[in-house]
Amino acid sequence: MRLDKFLKVSRLIKRRTVANEACDAGRVLVNGKVAKASLNVKAGDIIEIRFGTKTVKVRVEAIAQTTKKDEAAELFSYI
């Protein structure tokens, strides 16, 4: 699954366009490397997102095309 779509489906970022912009700005790292929005994400990857001064680091636990709001948190775990 594309990185920008995963960020939207998992609700780490609300909208896919915002996820795209974050990737283009170099604020999203996957496994320690700056990632493009088109990067394929798989279970076990470490995603790090910088929101201003705050950094969120998560591990991808599962991949799903769509999820309900309460099930979205099961797709990742905070590190």
PDB file with one MODEL, atoms N, CA, C and O in Angstrom:
MODEL        1
ATOM      1  N   MET A   1       0.845  -1.182   0.000  1.00  0.00           N
ATOM      2  CA  MET A   1       0.000   0.000   0.000  1.00  0.00           C
ATOM      3  C   MET A   1       0.888   1.243   0.000  1.00  0.00           C
ATOM      4  O   MET A   1       1.939   1.271   0.641  1.00  0.00           O
ATOM      5  N   ARG A   2       0.454   2.258  -0.721  1.00  0.00           N
ATOM      6  CA  ARG A   2       1.195   3.520  -0.772  1.00  0.00           C
ATOM      7  C   ARG A   2       1.257   4.170   0.616  1.00  0.00           C
ATOM      8  O   ARG A   2       0.326   4.050   1.413  1.00  0.00           O
ATOM      9  N   LEU A   3       2.352   4.847   0.882  1.00  0.00           N
ATOM     10  CA  LEU A   3       2.554   5.503   2.170  1.00  0.00           C
ATOM     11  C   LEU A   3       1.468   6.535   2.462  1.00  0.00           C
ATOM     12  O   LEU A   3       0.922   6.558   3.564  1.00  0.00           O
ATOM     13  N   ASP A   4       1.148   7.393   1.485  1.00  0.00           N
ATOM     14  CA  ASP A   4       0.144   8.433   1.735  1.00  0.00           C
ATOM     15  C   ASP A   4      -1.226   7.827   2.033  1.00  0.00           C
ATOM     16  O   ASP A   4      -1.966   8.349   2.868  1.00  0.00           O
ATOM     17  N   LYS A   5      -1.564   6.743   1.366  1.00  0.00           N
ATOM     18  CA  LYS A   5      -2.862   6.090   1.630  1.00  0.00           C
ATOM     19  C   LYS A   5      -2.869   5.439   3.005  1.00  0.00           C
ATOM     20  O   LYS A   5      -3.878   5.501   3.708  1.00  0.00           O
ATOM     21  N   PHE A   6      -1.749   4.808   3.407  1.00  0.00           N
ATOM     22  CA  PHE A   6      -1.688   4.202   4.730  1.00  0.00           C
ATOM     23  C   PHE A   6      -1.860   5.251   5.824  1.00  0.00           C
ATOM     24  O   PHE A   6      -2.585   5.026   6.794  1.00  0.00           O
ATOM     25  N   LEU A   7      -1.195   6.400   5.672  1.00  0.00           N
ATOM     26  CA  LEU A   7      -1.311   7.460   6.673  1.00  0.00           C
ATOM     27  C   LEU A   7      -2.752   7.929   6.815  1.00  0.00           C
ATOM     28  O   LEU A   7      -3.195   8.251   7.917  1.00  0.00           O
ATOM     29  N   LYS A   8      -3.487   7.970   5.705  1.00  0.00           N
ATOM     30  CA  LYS A   8      -4.894   8.378   5.734  1.00  0.00           C
ATOM     31  C   LYS A   8      -5.771   7.283   6.345  1.00  0.00           C
ATOM     32  O   LYS A   8      -6.581   7.561   7.229  1.00  0.00           O
ATOM     33  N   VAL A   9      -5.616   6.046   5.881  1.00  0.00           N
ATOM     34  CA  VAL A   9      -6.455   4.938   6.360  1.00  0.00           C
ATOM     35  C   VAL A   9      -6.237   4.700   7.852  1.00  0.00           C
ATOM     36  O   VAL A   9      -7.189   4.415   8.578  1.00  0.00           O
ATOM     37  N   SER A  10      -4.995   4.814   8.314  1.00  0.00           N
ATOM     38  CA  SER A  10      -4.696   4.596   9.734  1.00  0.00           C
ATOM     39  C   SER A  10      -5.044   5.812  10.588  1.00  0.00           C
ATOM     40  O   SER A  10      -4.989   5.759  11.817  1.00  0.00           O
ATOM     41  N   ARG A  11      -5.402   6.905   9.920  1.00  0.00           N
ATOM     42  CA  ARG A  11      -5.788   8.156  10.570  1.00  0.00           C
ATOM     43  C   ARG A  11      -4.651   8.809  11.359  1.00  0.00           C
ATOM     44  O   ARG A  11      -4.891   9.546  12.315  1.00  0.00           O
ATOM     45  N   LEU A  12      -3.417   8.532  10.948  1.00  0.00           N
ATOM     46  CA  LEU A  12      -2.277   9.273  11.495  1.00  0.00           C
ATOM     47  C   LEU A  12      -2.302  10.694  10.944  1.00  0.00           C
ATOM     48  O   LEU A  12      -1.931  11.643  11.635  1.00  0.00           O
ATOM     49  N   ILE A  13      -2.744  10.835   9.683  1.00  0.00           N
ATOM     50  CA  ILE A  13      -2.962  12.134   9.050  1.00  0.00           C
ATOM     51  C   ILE A  13      -4.367  12.091   8.452  1.00  0.00           C
ATOM     52  O   ILE A  13      -4.751  11.109   7.818  1.00  0.00           O
ATOM     53  N   LYS A  14      -5.128  13.162   8.660  1.00  0.00           N
ATOM     54  CA  LYS A  14      -6.554  13.165   8.296  1.00  0.00           C
ATOM     55  C   LYS A  14      -6.838  12.998   6.808  1.00  0.00           C
ATOM     56  O   LYS A  14      -7.713  12.221   6.426  1.00  0.00           O
ATOM     57  N   ARG A  15      -6.101  13.726   5.963  1.00  0.00           N
ATOM     58  CA  ARG A  15      -6.410  13.708   4.525  1.00  0.00           C
ATOM     59  C   ARG A  15      -5.199  13.254   3.722  1.00  0.00           C
ATOM     60  O   ARG A  15      -4.054  13.498   4.102  1.00  0.00           O
ATOM     61  N   ARG A  16      -5.477  12.589   2.605  1.00  0.00           N
ATOM     62  CA  ARG A  16      -4.405  12.057   1.768  1.00  0.00           C
ATOM     63  C   ARG A  16      -3.578  13.173   1.142  1.00  0.00           C
ATOM     64  O   ARG A  16      -2.369  13.019   0.967  1.00  0.00           O
ATOM     65  N   THR A  17      -4.206  14.285   0.805  1.00  0.00           N
ATOM     66  CA  THR A  17      -3.446  15.400   0.222  1.00  0.00           C
ATOM     67  C   THR A  17      -2.467  15.976   1.243  1.00  0.00           C
ATOM     68  O   THR A  17      -1.357  16.368   0.885  1.00  0.00           O
ATOM     69  N   VAL A  18      -2.872  16.028   2.503  1.00  0.00           N
ATOM     70  CA  VAL A  18      -1.979  16.517   3.559  1.00  0.00           C
ATOM     71  C   VAL A  18      -0.827  15.527   3.749  1.00  0.00           C
ATOM     72  O   VAL A  18       0.315  15.934   3.962  1.00  0.00           O
ATOM     73  N   ALA A  19      -1.126  14.240   3.673  1.00  0.00           N
ATOM     74  CA  ALA A  19      -0.085  13.212   3.773  1.00  0.00           C
ATOM     75  C   ALA A  19       0.910  13.352   2.622  1.00  0.00           C
ATOM     76  O   ALA A  19       2.119  13.227   2.817  1.00  0.00           O
ATOM     77  N   ASN A  20       0.391  13.613   1.426  1.00  0.00           N
ATOM     78  CA  ASN A  20       1.239  13.832   0.257  1.00  0.00           C
ATOM     79  C   ASN A  20       2.168  15.017   0.467  1.00  0.00           C
ATOM     80  O   ASN A  20       3.363  14.933   0.184  1.00  0.00           O
ATOM     81  N   GLU A  21       1.618  16.121   0.962  1.00  0.00           N
ATOM     82  CA  GLU A  21       2.412  17.330   1.193  1.00  0.00           C
ATOM     83  C   GLU A  21       3.482  17.100   2.251  1.00  0.00           C
ATOM     84  O   GLU A  21       4.601  17.597   2.118  1.00  0.00           O
ATOM     85  N   ALA A  22       3.147  16.347   3.306  1.00  0.00           N
ATOM     86  CA  ALA A  22       4.128  16.043   4.355  1.00  0.00           C
ATOM     87  C   ALA A  22       5.283  15.227   3.786  1.00  0.00           C
ATOM     88  O   ALA A  22       6.441  15.459   4.133  1.00  0.00           O
ATOM     89  N   CYS A  23       4.970  14.276   2.918  1.00  0.00           N
ATOM     90  CA  CYS A  23       6.018  13.457   2.288  1.00  0.00           C
ATOM     91  C   CYS A  23       6.892  14.310   1.372  1.00  0.00           C
ATOM     92  O   CYS A  23       8.116  14.184   1.380  1.00  0.00           O
ATOM     93  N   ASP A  24       6.257  15.178   0.581  1.00  0.00           N
ATOM     94  CA  ASP A  24       7.013  16.046  -0.331  1.00  0.00           C
ATOM     95  C   ASP A  24       7.934  16.999   0.417  1.00  0.00           C
ATOM     96  O   ASP A  24       9.005  17.349  -0.078  1.00  0.00           O
ATOM     97  N   ALA A  25       7.515  17.423   1.622  1.00  0.00           N
ATOM     98  CA  ALA A  25       8.313  18.344   2.422  1.00  0.00           C
ATOM     99  C   ALA A  25       9.441  17.633   3.174  1.00  0.00           C
ATOM    100  O   ALA A  25      10.261  18.289   3.816  1.00  0.00           O
ATOM    101  N   GLY A  26       9.489  16.304   3.101  1.00  0.00           N
ATOM    102  CA  GLY A  26      10.553  15.549   3.770  1.00  0.00           C
ATOM    103  C   GLY A  26      10.317  15.356   5.247  1.00  0.00           C
ATOM    104  O   GLY A  26      11.265  15.124   5.997  1.00  0.00           O
ATOM    105  N   ARG A  27       9.061  15.449   5.689  1.00  0.00           N
ATOM    106  CA  ARG A  27       8.754  15.313   7.113  1.00  0.00           C
ATOM    107  C   ARG A  27       8.360  13.895   7.513  1.00  0.00           C
ATOM    108  O   ARG A  27       8.053  13.645   8.679  1.00  0.00           O
ATOM    109  N   VAL A  28       8.366  12.957   6.551  1.00  0.00           N
ATOM    110  CA  VAL A  28       8.008  11.569   6.847  1.00  0.00           C
ATOM    111  C   VAL A  28       9.199  10.668   6.519  1.00  0.00           C
ATOM    112  O   VAL A  28       9.732  10.695   5.410  1.00  0.00           O
ATOM    113  N   LEU A  29       9.604   9.871   7.512  1.00  0.00           N
ATOM    114  CA  LEU A  29      10.702   8.930   7.316  1.00  0.00           C
ATOM    115  C   LEU A  29      10.172   7.509   7.490  1.00  0.00           C
ATOM    116  O   LEU A  29       9.365   7.246   8.382  1.00  0.00           O
ATOM    117  N   VAL A  30      10.627   6.603   6.640  1.00  0.00           N
ATOM    118  CA  VAL A  30      10.287   5.188   6.774  1.00  0.00           C
ATOM    119  C   VAL A  30      11.601   4.433   6.926  1.00  0.00           C
ATOM    120  O   VAL A  30      12.474   4.494   6.061  1.00  0.00           O
ATOM    121  N   ASN A  31      11.724   3.724   8.037  1.00  0.00           N
ATOM    122  CA  ASN A  31      12.952   2.981   8.362  1.00  0.00           C
ATOM    123  C   ASN A  31      14.189   3.877   8.316  1.00  0.00           C
ATOM    124  O   ASN A  31      15.254   3.464   7.859  1.00  0.00           O
ATOM    125  N   GLY A  32      14.027   5.124   8.801  1.00  0.00           N
ATOM    126  CA  GLY A  32      15.147   6.049   8.912  1.00  0.00           C
ATOM    127  C   GLY A  32      15.496   6.826   7.659  1.00  0.00           C
ATOM    128  O   GLY A  32      16.446   7.609   7.676  1.00  0.00           O
ATOM    129  N   LYS A  33      14.755   6.636   6.562  1.00  0.00           N
ATOM    130  CA  LYS A  33      15.046   7.344   5.310  1.00  0.00           C
ATOM    131  C   LYS A  33      13.861   8.203   4.912  1.00  0.00           C
ATOM    132  O   LYS A  33      12.712   7.802   5.102  1.00  0.00           O
ATOM    133  N   VAL A  34      14.124   9.378   4.364  1.00  0.00           N
ATOM    134  CA  VAL A  34      13.056  10.247   3.868  1.00  0.00           C
ATOM    135  C   VAL A  34      12.301   9.487   2.785  1.00  0.00           C
ATOM    136  O   VAL A  34      12.901   8.902   1.883  1.00  0.00           O
ATOM    137  N   ALA A  35      10.958   9.504   2.891  1.00  0.00           N
ATOM    138  CA  ALA A  35      10.147   8.684   1.986  1.00  0.00           C
ATOM    139  C   ALA A  35       9.246   9.526   1.104  1.00  0.00           C
ATOM    140  O   ALA A  35       8.752  10.575   1.517  1.00  0.00           O
ATOM    141  N   LYS A  36       9.040   9.055  -0.112  1.00  0.00           N
ATOM    142  CA  LYS A  36       8.072   9.675  -1.015  1.00  0.00           C
ATOM    143  C   LYS A  36       6.699   9.094  -0.727  1.00  0.00           C
ATOM    144  O   LYS A  36       6.584   8.030  -0.119  1.00  0.00           O
ATOM    145  N   ALA A  37       5.659   9.791  -1.164  1.00  0.00           N
ATOM    146  CA  ALA A  37       4.283   9.350  -0.936  1.00  0.00           C
ATOM    147  C   ALA A  37       3.988   8.027  -1.622  1.00  0.00           C
ATOM    148  O   ALA A  37       3.111   7.286  -1.177  1.00  0.00           O
ATOM    149  N   SER A  38       4.701   7.716  -2.697  1.00  0.00           N
ATOM    150  CA  SER A  38       4.423   6.509  -3.471  1.00  0.00           C
ATOM    151  C   SER A  38       5.120   5.258  -2.926  1.00  0.00           C
ATOM    152  O   SER A  38       4.942   4.172  -3.476  1.00  0.00           O
ATOM    153  N   LEU A  39       5.908   5.392  -1.857  1.00  0.00           N
ATOM    154  CA  LEU A  39       6.629   4.255  -1.294  1.00  0.00           C
ATOM    155  C   LEU A  39       5.662   3.186  -0.806  1.00  0.00           C
ATOM    156  O   LEU A  39       4.657   3.499  -0.167  1.00  0.00           O
ATOM    157  N   ASN A  40       5.965   1.913  -1.107  1.00  0.00           N
ATOM    158  CA  ASN A  40       5.129   0.820  -0.625  1.00  0.00           C
ATOM    159  C   ASN A  40       5.456   0.524   0.834  1.00  0.00           C
ATOM    160  O   ASN A  40       6.613   0.296   1.185  1.00  0.00           O
ATOM    161  N   VAL A  41       4.427   0.529   1.682  1.00  0.00           N
ATOM    162  CA  VAL A  41       4.585   0.258   3.105  1.00  0.00           C
ATOM    163  C   VAL A  41       4.148  -1.171   3.370  1.00  0.00           C
ATOM    164  O   VAL A  41       3.165  -1.637   2.794  1.00  0.00           O
ATOM    165  N   LYS A  42       4.886  -1.883   4.256  1.00  0.00           N
ATOM    166  CA  LYS A  42       4.499  -3.240   4.626  1.00  0.00           C
ATOM    167  C   LYS A  42       4.576  -3.387   6.141  1.00  0.00           C
ATOM    168  O   LYS A  42       5.161  -2.547   6.824  1.00  0.00           O
ATOM    169  N   ALA A  43       3.993  -4.439   6.653  1.00  0.00           N
ATOM    170  CA  ALA A  43       3.990  -4.681   8.102  1.00  0.00           C
ATOM    171  C   ALA A  43       5.431  -4.768   8.600  1.00  0.00           C
ATOM    172  O   ALA A  43       6.282  -5.395   7.968  1.00  0.00           O
ATOM    173  N   GLY A  44       5.691  -4.134   9.734  1.00  0.00           N
ATOM    174  CA  GLY A  44       7.021  -4.137  10.325  1.00  0.00           C
ATOM    175  C   GLY A  44       7.820  -2.880  10.054  1.00  0.00           C
ATOM    176  O   GLY A  44       8.836  -2.648  10.708  1.00  0.00           O
ATOM    177  N   ASP A  45       7.386  -2.057   9.101  1.00  0.00           N
ATOM    178  CA  ASP A  45       8.084  -0.805   8.805  1.00  0.00           C
ATOM    179  C   ASP A  45       7.913   0.185   9.956  1.00  0.00           C
ATOM    180  O   ASP A  45       6.888   0.185  10.638  1.00  0.00           O
ATOM    181  N   ILE A  46       8.917   1.022  10.163  1.00  0.00           N
ATOM    182  CA  ILE A  46       8.876   2.074  11.182  1.00  0.00           C
ATOM    183  C   ILE A  46       8.660   3.402  10.460  1.00  0.00           C
ATOM    184  O   ILE A  46       9.450   3.786   9.598  1.00  0.00           O
ATOM    185  N   ILE A  47       7.583   4.098  10.821  1.00  0.00           N
ATOM    186  CA  ILE A  47       7.266   5.395  10.212  1.00  0.00           C
ATOM    187  C   ILE A  47       7.450   6.478  11.261  1.00  0.00           C
ATOM    188  O   ILE A  47       6.959   6.366  12.384  1.00  0.00           O
ATOM    189  N   GLU A  48       8.167   7.529  10.878  1.00  0.00           N
ATOM    190  CA  GLU A  48       8.400   8.670  11.764  1.00  0.00           C
ATOM    191  C   GLU A  48       7.874   9.921  11.070  1.00  0.00           C
ATOM    192  O   GLU A  48       8.278  10.236   9.951  1.00  0.00           O
ATOM    193  N   ILE A  49       6.966  10.633  11.744  1.00  0.00           N
ATOM    194  CA  ILE A  49       6.351  11.835  11.171  1.00  0.00           C
ATOM    195  C   ILE A  49       6.672  13.015  12.076  1.00  0.00           C
ATOM    196  O   ILE A  49       6.473  12.949  13.289  1.00  0.00           O
ATOM    197  N   ARG A  50       7.173  14.103  11.474  1.00  0.00           N
ATOM    198  CA  ARG A  50       7.467  15.321  12.242  1.00  0.00           C
ATOM    199  C   ARG A  50       6.349  16.333  12.045  1.00  0.00           C
ATOM    200  O   ARG A  50       6.106  16.796  10.930  1.00  0.00           O
ATOM    201  N   PHE A  51       5.669  16.674  13.142  1.00  0.00           N
ATOM    202  CA  PHE A  51       4.639  17.712  13.151  1.00  0.00           C
ATOM    203  C   PHE A  51       5.217  18.908  13.905  1.00  0.00           C
ATOM    204  O   PHE A  51       5.092  18.978  15.128  1.00  0.00           O
ATOM    205  N   GLY A  52       5.838  19.837  13.208  1.00  0.00           N
ATOM    206  CA  GLY A  52       6.443  20.998  13.877  1.00  0.00           C
ATOM    207  C   GLY A  52       7.538  20.551  14.823  1.00  0.00           C
ATOM    208  O   GLY A  52       8.573  20.042  14.391  1.00  0.00           O
ATOM    209  N   THR A  53       7.309  20.743  16.137  1.00  0.00           N
ATOM    210  CA  THR A  53       8.318  20.342  17.125  1.00  0.00           C
ATOM    211  C   THR A  53       8.088  18.928  17.646  1.00  0.00           C
ATOM    212  O   THR A  53       8.962  18.358  18.299  1.00  0.00           O
ATOM    213  N   LYS A  54       6.922  18.359  17.365  1.00  0.00           N
ATOM    214  CA  LYS A  54       6.570  17.035  17.866  1.00  0.00           C
ATOM    215  C   LYS A  54       6.876  15.972  16.814  1.00  0.00           C
ATOM    216  O   LYS A  54       6.677  16.190  15.619  1.00  0.00           O
ATOM    217  N   THR A  55       7.361  14.821  17.272  1.00  0.00           N
ATOM    218  CA  THR A  55       7.639  13.703  16.370  1.00  0.00           C
ATOM    219  C   THR A  55       6.842  12.488  16.823  1.00  0.00           C
ATOM    220  O   THR A  55       6.823  12.150  18.006  1.00  0.00           O
ATOM    221  N   VAL A  56       6.182  11.835  15.866  1.00  0.00           N
ATOM    222  CA  VAL A  56       5.410  10.629  16.149  1.00  0.00           C
ATOM    223  C   VAL A  56       6.110   9.467  15.454  1.00  0.00           C
ATOM    224  O   VAL A  56       6.390   9.525  14.257  1.00  0.00           O
ATOM    225  N   LYS A  57       6.391   8.402  16.223  1.00  0.00           N
ATOM    226  CA  LYS A  57       7.073   7.232  15.680  1.00  0.00           C
ATOM    227  C   LYS A  57       6.182   6.013  15.896  1.00  0.00           C
ATOM    228  O   LYS A  57       5.795   5.712  17.026  1.00  0.00           O
ATOM    229  N   VAL A  58       5.855   5.306  14.800  1.00  0.00           N
ATOM    230  CA  VAL A  58       4.966   4.146  14.883  1.00  0.00           C
ATOM    231  C   VAL A  58       5.529   2.974  14.087  1.00  0.00           C
ATOM    232  O   VAL A  58       6.326   3.151  13.166  1.00  0.00           O
ATOM    233  N   ARG A  59       5.094   1.768  14.467  1.00  0.00           N
ATOM    234  CA  ARG A  59       5.428   0.550  13.722  1.00  0.00           C
ATOM    235  C   ARG A  59       4.165   0.076  13.027  1.00  0.00           C
ATOM    236  O   ARG A  59       3.108   0.000  13.654  1.00  0.00           O
ATOM    237  N   VAL A  60       4.253  -0.244  11.746  1.00  0.00           N
ATOM    238  CA  VAL A  60       3.108  -0.742  10.986  1.00  0.00           C
ATOM    239  C   VAL A  60       2.841  -2.173  11.427  1.00  0.00           C
ATOM    240  O   VAL A  60       3.719  -3.031  11.330  1.00  0.00           O
ATOM    241  N   GLU A  61       1.631  -2.434  11.912  1.00  0.00           N
ATOM    242  CA  GLU A  61       1.259  -3.775  12.378  1.00  0.00           C
ATOM    243  C   GLU A  61       0.484  -4.545  11.316  1.00  0.00           C
ATOM    244  O   GLU A  61       0.645  -5.758  11.183  1.00  0.00           O
ATOM    245  N   ALA A  62      -0.360  -3.838  10.559  1.00  0.00           N
ATOM    246  CA  ALA A  62      -1.193  -4.492   9.546  1.00  0.00           C
ATOM    247  C   ALA A  62      -1.506  -3.498   8.438  1.00  0.00           C
ATOM    248  O   ALA A  62      -1.363  -2.288   8.610  1.00  0.00           O
ATOM    249  N   ILE A  63      -1.935  -4.027   7.306  1.00  0.00           N
ATOM    250  CA  ILE A  63      -2.324  -3.204   6.163  1.00  0.00           C
ATOM    251  C   ILE A  63      -3.781  -3.516   5.846  1.00  0.00           C
ATOM    252  O   ILE A  63      -4.168  -4.682   5.772  1.00  0.00           O
ATOM    253  N   ALA A  64      -4.591  -2.473   5.659  1.00  0.00           N
ATOM    254  CA  ALA A  64      -5.989  -2.654   5.280  1.00  0.00           C
ATOM    255  C   ALA A  64      -6.377  -1.541   4.318  1.00  0.00           C
ATOM    256  O   ALA A  64      -5.959  -0.396   4.492  1.00  0.00           O
ATOM    257  N   GLN A  65      -7.174  -1.870   3.304  1.00  0.00           N
ATOM    258  CA  GLN A  65      -7.595  -0.868   2.318  1.00  0.00           C
ATOM    259  C   GLN A  65      -8.531   0.161   2.930  1.00  0.00           C
ATOM    260  O   GLN A  65      -8.452   1.347   2.609  1.00  0.00           O
ATOM    261  N   THR A  66      -9.423  -0.291   3.815  1.00  0.00           N
ATOM    262  CA  THR A  66     -10.342   0.619   4.516  1.00  0.00           C
ATOM    263  C   THR A  66     -10.502   0.127   5.948  1.00  0.00           C
ATOM    264  O   THR A  66     -10.360  -1.064   6.226  1.00  0.00           O
ATOM    265  N   THR A  67     -10.800   1.059   6.857  1.00  0.00           N
ATOM    266  CA  THR A  67     -11.058   0.675   8.250  1.00  0.00           C
ATOM    267  C   THR A  67     -12.107   1.597   8.833  1.00  0.00           C
ATOM    268  O   THR A  67     -12.336   2.704   8.346  1.00  0.00           O
ATOM    269  N   LYS A  68     -12.738   1.109   9.890  1.00  0.00           N
ATOM    270  CA  LYS A  68     -13.634   1.962  10.652  1.00  0.00           C
ATOM    271  C   LYS A  68     -12.798   2.775  11.621  1.00  0.00           C
ATOM    272  O   LYS A  68     -11.655   2.423  11.911  1.00  0.00           O
ATOM    273  N   LYS A  69     -13.362   3.851  12.115  1.00  0.00           N
ATOM    274  CA  LYS A  69     -12.613   4.780  12.965  1.00  0.00           C
ATOM    275  C   LYS A  69     -12.009   4.083  14.183  1.00  0.00           C
ATOM    276  O   LYS A  69     -10.847   4.324  14.513  1.00  0.00           O
ATOM    277  N   ASP A  70     -12.782   3.218  14.862  1.00  0.00           N
ATOM    278  CA  ASP A  70     -12.263   2.575  16.077  1.00  0.00           C
ATOM    279  C   ASP A  70     -11.252   1.472  15.775  1.00  0.00           C
ATOM    280  O   ASP A  70     -10.467   1.107  16.650  1.00  0.00           O
ATOM    281  N   GLU A  71     -11.254   0.937  14.560  1.00  0.00           N
ATOM    282  CA  GLU A  71     -10.314  -0.126  14.211  1.00  0.00           C
ATOM    283  C   GLU A  71      -9.009   0.409  13.622  1.00  0.00           C
ATOM    284  O   GLU A  71      -8.054  -0.350  13.455  1.00  0.00           O
ATOM    285  N   ALA A  72      -8.955   1.695  13.308  1.00  0.00           N
ATOM    286  CA  ALA A  72      -7.770   2.282  12.664  1.00  0.00           C
ATOM    287  C   ALA A  72      -6.535   2.185  13.542  1.00  0.00           C
ATOM    288  O   ALA A  72      -5.430   2.021  13.025  1.00  0.00           O
ATOM    289  N   ALA A  73      -6.693   2.281  14.854  1.00  0.00           N
ATOM    290  CA  ALA A  73      -5.546   2.224  15.774  1.00  0.00           C
ATOM    291  C   ALA A  73      -4.886   0.859  15.799  1.00  0.00           C
ATOM    292  O   ALA A  73      -3.755   0.737  16.269  1.00  0.00           O
ATOM    293  N   GLU A  74      -5.565  -0.178  15.303  1.00  0.00           N
ATOM    294  CA  GLU A  74      -4.992  -1.512  15.288  1.00  0.00           C
ATOM    295  C   GLU A  74      -3.981  -1.701  14.158  1.00  0.00           C
ATOM    296  O   GLU A  74      -3.258  -2.698  14.135  1.00  0.00           O
ATOM    297  N   LEU A  75      -3.923  -0.754  13.221  1.00  0.00           N
ATOM    298  CA  LEU A  75      -3.013  -0.856  12.088  1.00  0.00           C
ATOM    299  C   LEU A  75      -1.578  -0.499  12.458  1.00  0.00           C
ATOM    300  O   LEU A  75      -0.651  -0.833  11.720  1.00  0.00           O
ATOM    301  N   PHE A  76      -1.380   0.175  13.592  1.00  0.00           N
ATOM    302  CA  PHE A  76      -0.042   0.605  13.993  1.00  0.00           C
ATOM    303  C   PHE A  76       0.081   0.580  15.507  1.00  0.00           C
ATOM    304  O   PHE A  76      -0.918   0.519  16.224  1.00  0.00           O
ATOM    305  N   SER A  77       1.323   0.630  15.986  1.00  0.00           N
ATOM    306  CA  SER A  77       1.571   0.760  17.425  1.00  0.00           C
ATOM    307  C   SER A  77       2.631   1.829  17.628  1.00  0.00           C
ATOM    308  O   SER A  77       3.595   1.917  16.868  1.00  0.00           O
ATOM    309  N   TYR A  78       2.445   2.640  18.661  1.00  0.00           N
ATOM    310  CA  TYR A  78       3.392   3.718  18.963  1.00  0.00           C
ATOM    311  C   TYR A  78       4.672   3.135  19.552  1.00  0.00           C
ATOM    312  O   TYR A  78       4.642   2.155  20.297  1.00  0.00           O
ATOM    313  N   ILE A  79       5.793   3.755  19.202  1.00  0.00           N
ATOM    314  CA  ILE A  79       7.100   3.321  19.733  1.00  0.00           C
ATOM    315  C   ILE A  79       7.589   4.378  20.706  1.00  0.00           C
ATOM    316  O   ILE A  79       8.668   4.236  21.282  1.00  0.00           O
TER     317      ILE A  79
ENDMDL
END
